Amino acid sequence: MAGSHGHTPAAWTGVIIAFIGFCVAGVFMVADSPAGFWAGSALIVLGAVVGGAMKMAGMGTPKEPQAVVDARARAAVAHPAQSRP
């Protein structure tokens, strides 16, 4: 797995809130309660908003420094056969 892909407080929080929303929406869909279904759907959207806000607050995957990005680009140009997956 590459780096900390998805292993951040922002990702975990957003996914947990969205999962709870899916469960709530699913239960109320079976129970034939539109209000409960839409409440669960709102929780799904809330999970995305909270995860995005936490990422913007610095709790997501950190960005690579520009020096690392430049070094990776130079290495790809210098060794094109090794840079392909």
PDB file of C-alpha atoms in Angstrom:
ATOM      1  CA  MET A   1       0.000   0.000   0.000  1.00  0.00           C
ATOM      2  CA  ALA A   2       1.291   3.437  -0.885  1.00  0.00           C
ATOM      3  CA  GLY A   3       2.194   5.588   2.087  1.00  0.00           C
ATOM      4  CA  SER A   4      -0.718   6.274   4.425  1.00  0.00           C
ATOM      5  CA  HIS A   5      -3.432   5.960   1.778  1.00  0.00           C
ATOM      6  CA  GLY A   6      -6.673   6.371   3.708  1.00  0.00           C
ATOM      7  CA  HIS A   7      -5.103   5.804   7.112  1.00  0.00           C
ATOM      8  CA  THR A   8      -5.773   9.261   8.493  1.00  0.00           C
ATOM      9  CA  PRO A   9      -8.171  10.611  11.112  1.00  0.00           C
ATOM     10  CA  ALA A  10     -10.030  12.512   8.360  1.00  0.00           C
ATOM     11  CA  ALA A  11     -10.568   9.387   6.262  1.00  0.00           C
ATOM     12  CA  TRP A  12     -11.616   7.194   9.191  1.00  0.00           C
ATOM     13  CA  THR A  13     -14.046   9.779  10.558  1.00  0.00           C
ATOM     14  CA  GLY A  14     -15.674  10.441   7.193  1.00  0.00           C
ATOM     15  CA  VAL A  15     -16.063   6.746   6.416  1.00  0.00           C
ATOM     16  CA  ILE A  16     -17.468   5.886   9.854  1.00  0.00           C
ATOM     17  CA  ILE A  17     -20.078   8.665   9.653  1.00  0.00           C
ATOM     18  CA  ALA A  18     -21.023   7.642   6.095  1.00  0.00           C
ATOM     19  CA  PHE A  19     -21.251   3.966   7.132  1.00  0.00           C
ATOM     20  CA  ILE A  20     -23.628   4.853   9.955  1.00  0.00           C
ATOM     21  CA  GLY A  21     -25.660   6.871   7.438  1.00  0.00           C
ATOM     22  CA  PHE A  22     -25.869   3.872   5.082  1.00  0.00           C
ATOM     23  CA  CYS A  23     -27.038   1.662   7.938  1.00  0.00           C
ATOM     24  CA  VAL A  24     -29.667   4.184   9.060  1.00  0.00           C
ATOM     25  CA  ALA A  25     -30.916   4.739   5.505  1.00  0.00           C
ATOM     26  CA  GLY A  26     -31.064   0.994   4.872  1.00  0.00           C
ATOM     27  CA  VAL A  27     -33.054   0.257   8.017  1.00  0.00           C
ATOM     28  CA  PHE A  28     -35.553   3.024   7.351  1.00  0.00           C
ATOM     29  CA  MET A  29     -35.862   2.029   3.706  1.00  0.00           C
ATOM     30  CA  VAL A  30     -36.959  -1.446   4.774  1.00  0.00           C
ATOM     31  CA  ALA A  31     -39.202   0.076   7.467  1.00  0.00           C
ATOM     32  CA  ASP A  32     -40.850   2.241   4.778  1.00  0.00           C
ATOM     33  CA  SER A  33     -40.085   5.507   6.551  1.00  0.00           C
ATOM     34  CA  PRO A  34     -39.068   8.247   4.096  1.00  0.00           C
ATOM     35  CA  ALA A  35     -38.067  10.668   6.859  1.00  0.00           C
ATOM     36  CA  GLY A  36     -35.626   8.161   8.368  1.00  0.00           C
ATOM     37  CA  PHE A  37     -34.250   7.283   4.937  1.00  0.00           C
ATOM     38  CA  TRP A  38     -33.532  10.935   4.162  1.00  0.00           C
ATOM     39  CA  ALA A  39     -31.982  11.405   7.607  1.00  0.00           C
ATOM     40  CA  GLY A  40     -29.604   8.533   6.824  1.00  0.00           C
ATOM     41  CA  SER A  41     -28.860  10.067   3.443  1.00  0.00           C
ATOM     42  CA  ALA A  42     -28.061  13.353   5.158  1.00  0.00           C
ATOM     43  CA  LEU A  43     -25.611  11.504   7.413  1.00  0.00           C
ATOM     44  CA  ILE A  44     -23.840  10.131   4.333  1.00  0.00           C
ATOM     45  CA  VAL A  45     -23.385  13.665   2.995  1.00  0.00           C
ATOM     46  CA  LEU A  46     -22.332  14.849   6.459  1.00  0.00           C
ATOM     47  CA  GLY A  47     -19.591  12.194   6.493  1.00  0.00           C
ATOM     48  CA  ALA A  48     -18.158  13.582   3.252  1.00  0.00           C
ATOM     49  CA  VAL A  49     -18.323  17.149   4.551  1.00  0.00           C
ATOM     50  CA  VAL A  50     -16.712  16.292   7.902  1.00  0.00           C
ATOM     51  CA  GLY A  51     -13.962  14.225   6.246  1.00  0.00           C
ATOM     52  CA  GLY A  52     -13.225  17.029   3.791  1.00  0.00           C
ATOM     53  CA  ALA A  53     -13.170  19.653   6.537  1.00  0.00           C
ATOM     54  CA  MET A  54     -10.815  17.549   8.641  1.00  0.00           C
ATOM     55  CA  LYS A  55      -8.539  17.071   5.621  1.00  0.00           C
ATOM     56  CA  MET A  56      -8.467  20.823   5.049  1.00  0.00           C
ATOM     57  CA  ALA A  57      -7.678  21.282   8.760  1.00  0.00           C
ATOM     58  CA  GLY A  58      -4.540  19.185   8.296  1.00  0.00           C
ATOM     59  CA  MET A  59      -5.734  15.804   9.531  1.00  0.00           C
ATOM     60  CA  GLY A  60      -5.543  14.141   6.114  1.00  0.00           C
ATOM     61  CA  THR A  61      -2.603  12.857   4.114  1.00  0.00           C
ATOM     62  CA  PRO A  62       0.127  15.516   4.110  1.00  0.00           C
ATOM     63  CA  LYS A  63       1.204  16.950   0.773  1.00  0.00           C
ATOM     64  CA  GLU A  64       4.685  16.096  -0.465  1.00  0.00           C
ATOM     65  CA  PRO A  65       7.232  18.899  -0.366  1.00  0.00           C
ATOM     66  CA  GLN A  66       8.015  20.452  -3.756  1.00  0.00           C
ATOM     67  CA  ALA A  67      11.594  19.150  -3.530  1.00  0.00           C
ATOM     68  CA  VAL A  68      10.310  15.559  -3.430  1.00  0.00           C
ATOM     69  CA  VAL A  69       7.989  16.146  -6.396  1.00  0.00           C
ATOM     70  CA  ASP A  70      10.856  17.658  -8.398  1.00  0.00           C
ATOM     71  CA  ALA A  71      13.225  14.816  -7.498  1.00  0.00           C
ATOM     72  CA  ARG A  72      10.645  12.226  -8.574  1.00  0.00           C
ATOM     73  CA  ALA A  73      10.178  14.019 -11.912  1.00  0.00           C
ATOM     74  CA  ARG A  74      13.955  14.145 -12.498  1.00  0.00           C
ATOM     75  CA  ALA A  75      14.284  10.447 -11.687  1.00  0.00           C
ATOM     76  CA  ALA A  76      11.504   9.575 -14.138  1.00  0.00           C
ATOM     77  CA  VAL A  77      13.291  11.484 -16.903  1.00  0.00           C
ATOM     78  CA  ALA A  78      16.705   9.987 -16.050  1.00  0.00           C
ATOM     79  CA  HIS A  79      15.435   6.386 -15.801  1.00  0.00           C
ATOM     80  CA  PRO A  80      12.281   6.067 -17.959  1.00  0.00           C
ATOM     81  CA  ALA A  81      12.299   2.251 -18.049  1.00  0.00           C
ATOM     82  CA  GLN A  82      12.274   1.998 -14.246  1.00  0.00           C
ATOM     83  CA  SER A  83       9.520   4.539 -13.712  1.00  0.00           C
ATOM     84  CA  ARG A  84       6.833   2.457 -15.436  1.00  0.00           C
ATOM     85  CA  PRO A  85       4.736   0.125 -13.266  1.00  0.00           C
TER      86      PRO A  85
END
